[in-house]
Coordinates of C-alpha atoms in Angstrom, one line a residue:
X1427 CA -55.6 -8.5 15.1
X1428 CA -55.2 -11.7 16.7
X1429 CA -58.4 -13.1 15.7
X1430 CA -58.1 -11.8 11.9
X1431 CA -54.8 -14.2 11.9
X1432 CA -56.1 -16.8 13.2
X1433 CA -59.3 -16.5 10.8
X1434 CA -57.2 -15.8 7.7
X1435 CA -54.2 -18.4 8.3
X1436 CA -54.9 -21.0 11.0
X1437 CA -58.7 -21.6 10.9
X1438 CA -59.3 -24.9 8.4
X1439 CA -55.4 -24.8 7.3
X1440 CA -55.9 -21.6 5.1
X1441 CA -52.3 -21.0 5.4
X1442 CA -51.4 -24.1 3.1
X1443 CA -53.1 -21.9 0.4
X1444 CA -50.0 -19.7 0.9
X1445 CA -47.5 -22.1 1.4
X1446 CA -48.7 -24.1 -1.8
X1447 CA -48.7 -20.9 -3.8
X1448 CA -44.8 -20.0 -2.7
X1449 CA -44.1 -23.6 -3.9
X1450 CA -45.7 -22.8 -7.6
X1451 CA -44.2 -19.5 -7.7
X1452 CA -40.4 -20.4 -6.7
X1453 CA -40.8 -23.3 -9.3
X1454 CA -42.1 -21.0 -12.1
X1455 CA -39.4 -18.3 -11.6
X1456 CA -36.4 -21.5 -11.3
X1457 CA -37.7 -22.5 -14.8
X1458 CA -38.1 -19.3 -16.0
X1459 CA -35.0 -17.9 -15.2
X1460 CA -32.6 -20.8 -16.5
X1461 CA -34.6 -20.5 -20.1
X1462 CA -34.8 -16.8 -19.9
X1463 CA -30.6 -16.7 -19.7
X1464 CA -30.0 -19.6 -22.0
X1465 CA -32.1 -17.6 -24.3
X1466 CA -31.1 -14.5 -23.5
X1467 CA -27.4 -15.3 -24.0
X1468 CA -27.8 -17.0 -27.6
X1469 CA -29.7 -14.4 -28.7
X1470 CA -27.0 -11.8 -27.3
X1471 CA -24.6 -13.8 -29.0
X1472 CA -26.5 -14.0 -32.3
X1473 CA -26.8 -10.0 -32.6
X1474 CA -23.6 -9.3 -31.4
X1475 CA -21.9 -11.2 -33.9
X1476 CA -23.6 -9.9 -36.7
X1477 CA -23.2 -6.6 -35.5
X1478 CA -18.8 -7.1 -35.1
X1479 CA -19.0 -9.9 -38.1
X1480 CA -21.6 -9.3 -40.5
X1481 CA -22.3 -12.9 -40.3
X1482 CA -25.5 -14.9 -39.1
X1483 CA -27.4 -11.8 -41.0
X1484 CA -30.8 -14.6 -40.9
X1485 CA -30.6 -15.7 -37.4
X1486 CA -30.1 -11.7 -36.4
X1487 CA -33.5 -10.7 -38.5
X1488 CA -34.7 -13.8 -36.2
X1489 CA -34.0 -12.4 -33.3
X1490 CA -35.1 -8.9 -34.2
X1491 CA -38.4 -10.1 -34.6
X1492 CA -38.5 -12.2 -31.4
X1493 CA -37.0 -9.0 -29.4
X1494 CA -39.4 -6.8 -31.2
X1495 CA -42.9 -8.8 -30.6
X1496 CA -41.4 -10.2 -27.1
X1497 CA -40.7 -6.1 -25.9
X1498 CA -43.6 -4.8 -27.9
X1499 CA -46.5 -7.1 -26.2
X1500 CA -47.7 -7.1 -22.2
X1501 CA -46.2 -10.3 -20.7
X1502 CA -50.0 -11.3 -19.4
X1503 CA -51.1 -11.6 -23.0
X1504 CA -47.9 -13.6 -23.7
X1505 CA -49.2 -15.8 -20.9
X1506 CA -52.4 -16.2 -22.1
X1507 CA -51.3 -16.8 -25.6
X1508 CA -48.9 -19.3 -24.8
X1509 CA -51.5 -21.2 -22.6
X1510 CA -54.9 -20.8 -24.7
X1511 CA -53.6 -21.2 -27.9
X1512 CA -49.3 -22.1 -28.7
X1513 CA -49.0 -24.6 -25.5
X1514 CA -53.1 -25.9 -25.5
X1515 CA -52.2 -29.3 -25.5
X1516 CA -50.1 -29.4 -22.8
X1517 CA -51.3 -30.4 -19.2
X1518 CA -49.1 -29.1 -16.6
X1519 CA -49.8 -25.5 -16.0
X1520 CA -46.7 -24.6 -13.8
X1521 CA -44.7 -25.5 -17.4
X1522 CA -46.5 -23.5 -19.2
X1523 CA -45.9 -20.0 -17.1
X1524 CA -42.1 -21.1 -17.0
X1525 CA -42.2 -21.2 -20.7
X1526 CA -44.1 -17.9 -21.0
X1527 CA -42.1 -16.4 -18.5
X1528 CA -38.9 -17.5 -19.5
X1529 CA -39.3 -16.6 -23.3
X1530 CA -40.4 -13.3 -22.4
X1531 CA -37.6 -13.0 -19.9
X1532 CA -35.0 -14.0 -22.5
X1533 CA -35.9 -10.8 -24.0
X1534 CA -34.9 -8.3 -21.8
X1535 CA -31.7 -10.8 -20.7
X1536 CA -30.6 -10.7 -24.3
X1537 CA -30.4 -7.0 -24.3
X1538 CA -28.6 -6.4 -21.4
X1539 CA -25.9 -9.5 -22.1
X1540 CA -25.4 -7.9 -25.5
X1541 CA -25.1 -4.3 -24.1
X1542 CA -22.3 -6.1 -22.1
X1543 CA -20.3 -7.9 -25.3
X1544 CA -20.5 -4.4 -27.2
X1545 CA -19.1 -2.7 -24.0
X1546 CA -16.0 -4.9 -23.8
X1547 CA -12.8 -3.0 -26.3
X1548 CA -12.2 -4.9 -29.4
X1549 CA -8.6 -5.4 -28.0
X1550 CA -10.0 -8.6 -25.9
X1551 CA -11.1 -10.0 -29.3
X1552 CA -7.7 -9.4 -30.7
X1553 CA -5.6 -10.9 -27.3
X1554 CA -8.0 -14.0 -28.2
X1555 CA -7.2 -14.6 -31.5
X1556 CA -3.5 -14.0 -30.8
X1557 CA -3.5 -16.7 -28.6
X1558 CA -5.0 -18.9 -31.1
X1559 CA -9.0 -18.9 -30.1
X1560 CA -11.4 -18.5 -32.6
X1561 CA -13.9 -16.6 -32.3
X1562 CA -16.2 -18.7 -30.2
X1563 CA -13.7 -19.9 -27.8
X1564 CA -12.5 -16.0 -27.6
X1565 CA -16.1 -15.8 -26.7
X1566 CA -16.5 -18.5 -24.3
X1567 CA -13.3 -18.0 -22.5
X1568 CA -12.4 -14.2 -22.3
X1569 CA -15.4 -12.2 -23.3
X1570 CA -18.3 -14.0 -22.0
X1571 CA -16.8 -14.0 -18.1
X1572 CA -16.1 -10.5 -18.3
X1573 CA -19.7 -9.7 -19.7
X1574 CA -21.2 -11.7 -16.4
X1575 CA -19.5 -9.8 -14.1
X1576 CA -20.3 -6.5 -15.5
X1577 CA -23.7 -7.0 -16.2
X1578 CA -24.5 -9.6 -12.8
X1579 CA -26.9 -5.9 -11.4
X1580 CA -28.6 -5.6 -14.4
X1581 CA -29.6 -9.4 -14.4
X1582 CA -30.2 -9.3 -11.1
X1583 CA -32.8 -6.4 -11.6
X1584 CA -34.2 -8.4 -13.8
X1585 CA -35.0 -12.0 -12.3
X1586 CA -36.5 -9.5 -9.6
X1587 CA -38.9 -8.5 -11.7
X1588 CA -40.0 -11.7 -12.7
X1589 CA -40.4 -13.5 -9.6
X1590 CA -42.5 -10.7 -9.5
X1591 CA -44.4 -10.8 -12.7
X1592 CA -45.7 -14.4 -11.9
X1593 CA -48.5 -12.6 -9.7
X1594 CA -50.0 -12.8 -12.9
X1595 CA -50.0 -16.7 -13.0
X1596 CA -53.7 -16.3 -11.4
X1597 CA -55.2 -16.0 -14.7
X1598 CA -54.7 -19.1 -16.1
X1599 CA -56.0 -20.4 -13.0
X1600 CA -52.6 -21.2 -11.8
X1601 CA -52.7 -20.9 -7.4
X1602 CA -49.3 -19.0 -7.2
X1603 CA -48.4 -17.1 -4.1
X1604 CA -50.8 -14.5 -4.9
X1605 CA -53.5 -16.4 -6.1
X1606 CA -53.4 -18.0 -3.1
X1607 CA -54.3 -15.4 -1.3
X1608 CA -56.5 -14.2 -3.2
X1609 CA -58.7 -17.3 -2.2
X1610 CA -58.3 -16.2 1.5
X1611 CA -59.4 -13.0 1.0
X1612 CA -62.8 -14.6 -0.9
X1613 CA -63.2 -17.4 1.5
X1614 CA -62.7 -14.8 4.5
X1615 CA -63.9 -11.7 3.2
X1616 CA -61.0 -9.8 4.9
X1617 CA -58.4 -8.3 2.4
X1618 CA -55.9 -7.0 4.8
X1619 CA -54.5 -9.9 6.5
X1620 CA -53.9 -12.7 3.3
X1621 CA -53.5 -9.6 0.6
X1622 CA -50.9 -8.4 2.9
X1623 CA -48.8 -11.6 4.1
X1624 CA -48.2 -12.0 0.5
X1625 CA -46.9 -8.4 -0.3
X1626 CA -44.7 -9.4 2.6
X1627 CA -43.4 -12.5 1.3
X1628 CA -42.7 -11.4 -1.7
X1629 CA -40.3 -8.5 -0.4
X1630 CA -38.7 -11.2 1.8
X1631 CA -37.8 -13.3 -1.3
X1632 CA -37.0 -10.3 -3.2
X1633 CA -34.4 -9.6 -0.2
X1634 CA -32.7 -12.4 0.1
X1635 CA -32.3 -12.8 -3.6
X1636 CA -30.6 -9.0 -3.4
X1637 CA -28.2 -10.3 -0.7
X1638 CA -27.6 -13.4 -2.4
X1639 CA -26.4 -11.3 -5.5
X1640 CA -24.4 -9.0 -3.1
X1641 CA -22.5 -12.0 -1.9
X1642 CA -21.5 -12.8 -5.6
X1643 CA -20.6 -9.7 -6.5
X1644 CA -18.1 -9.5 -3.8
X1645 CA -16.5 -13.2 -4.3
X1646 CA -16.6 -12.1 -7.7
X1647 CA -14.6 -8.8 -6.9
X1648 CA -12.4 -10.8 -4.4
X1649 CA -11.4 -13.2 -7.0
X1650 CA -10.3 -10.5 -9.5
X1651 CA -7.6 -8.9 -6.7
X1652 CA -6.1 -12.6 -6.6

């Protein structure tokens, strides 16, 4: 066992193929997921809206279509789209995953944000405009915080998947964390070792980002009983 680690991590620095690969991954998921819930909030907002108002009737038929062909299509051909043909010009790889990743991301965040406005009673819209907000400042200040803290688990769920879903990243010959195992494994001809210290980093990250939510929640909950 000894000797497999030593072949698969220490012999000619393979581990830097790992530790390079964690770098491009964390950076692709930080892009992705700031885009995927600035997106997926104005899209929220958008739809929700229209659906209370009536109004922004074009921008909702906008954002049908991007929810419908974002939802509708595997995120890998997204990926590949966005690198072989919408983003072609553009040089840096690691920007175009966080584009691809985040724009599909913004997707799913946009459903669950508006699931979130349409749960909250109409009678926080009225308290707003009672106390002189209009609509988007009833929005901003008293819906919107509400919404966050209701829906933090299902966001959370979310982002988990996409750190996840950047395993992908290989085929656009990105080295993520996986990929760069994946060159272990071809340079060493033994699967278990590299194939297996990355399924192990990857629950790692995926824990502490669970405990790191946990530890919101509860400041969040602590803040309310003050």
């Amino acid at each position: 066992m000894m000797d497999a680690l030593a072949q698969n991590l220490i012999e000619k620095d393979r581990w830097k193929y790992i530790a390079d690969g964690l770098g491009v991954t964390l950076q692709i998921t930080f892009f992705a997921v700031i885009l995927g819930i600035l997106l997926g909030f104005l899209v929220a907002v958008v739809r929700s809206t229209y659906e209370k108002t009536g109004k922004l009737k074009l921008f909702n038929l906008l954002c049908q279509i991007y929810l419908t062909v974002i939802r509708g299509t595997p995120v890998l051909v997204q990926l590949l789209i966005m690198y072989y043909i919408v983003f072609v010009s553009m040089t840096s790889k690691i920007m175009v995953a966080s584009l691809a990743f985040g724009i599909n991301s913004g997707a799913y965040v946009a459903e669950i944000i508006r699931g979130g406005i349409l749960s909250i009673d109409n009678g926080q819209f009225e308290a707003g405009r009672s106390l002189g907000f209009n609509y988007v400042q009833t929005m901003i200040y008293i819906i919107l915080p509400q919404v966050f803290k209701n829906v933090l688990p299902a966001l959370a769920n979310e982002f988990i998947v996409l750190l996840k879903e950047t395993s992908v990243c290989g085929y656009i010959a990105l080295q993520d964390l996986t990929k760069g195992g994946d060159i272990i494994r071809s340079q060493t001809y033994n699967a278990y070792v590299p194939l297996f210290t990355v399924a192990a980093i990857y629950l790692v990250l995926v824990m502490i980002f669970t405990y790191l939510v946990k530890l919101l929640e509860r400041r969040l909950r602590s803040s309310e009983r003050r």
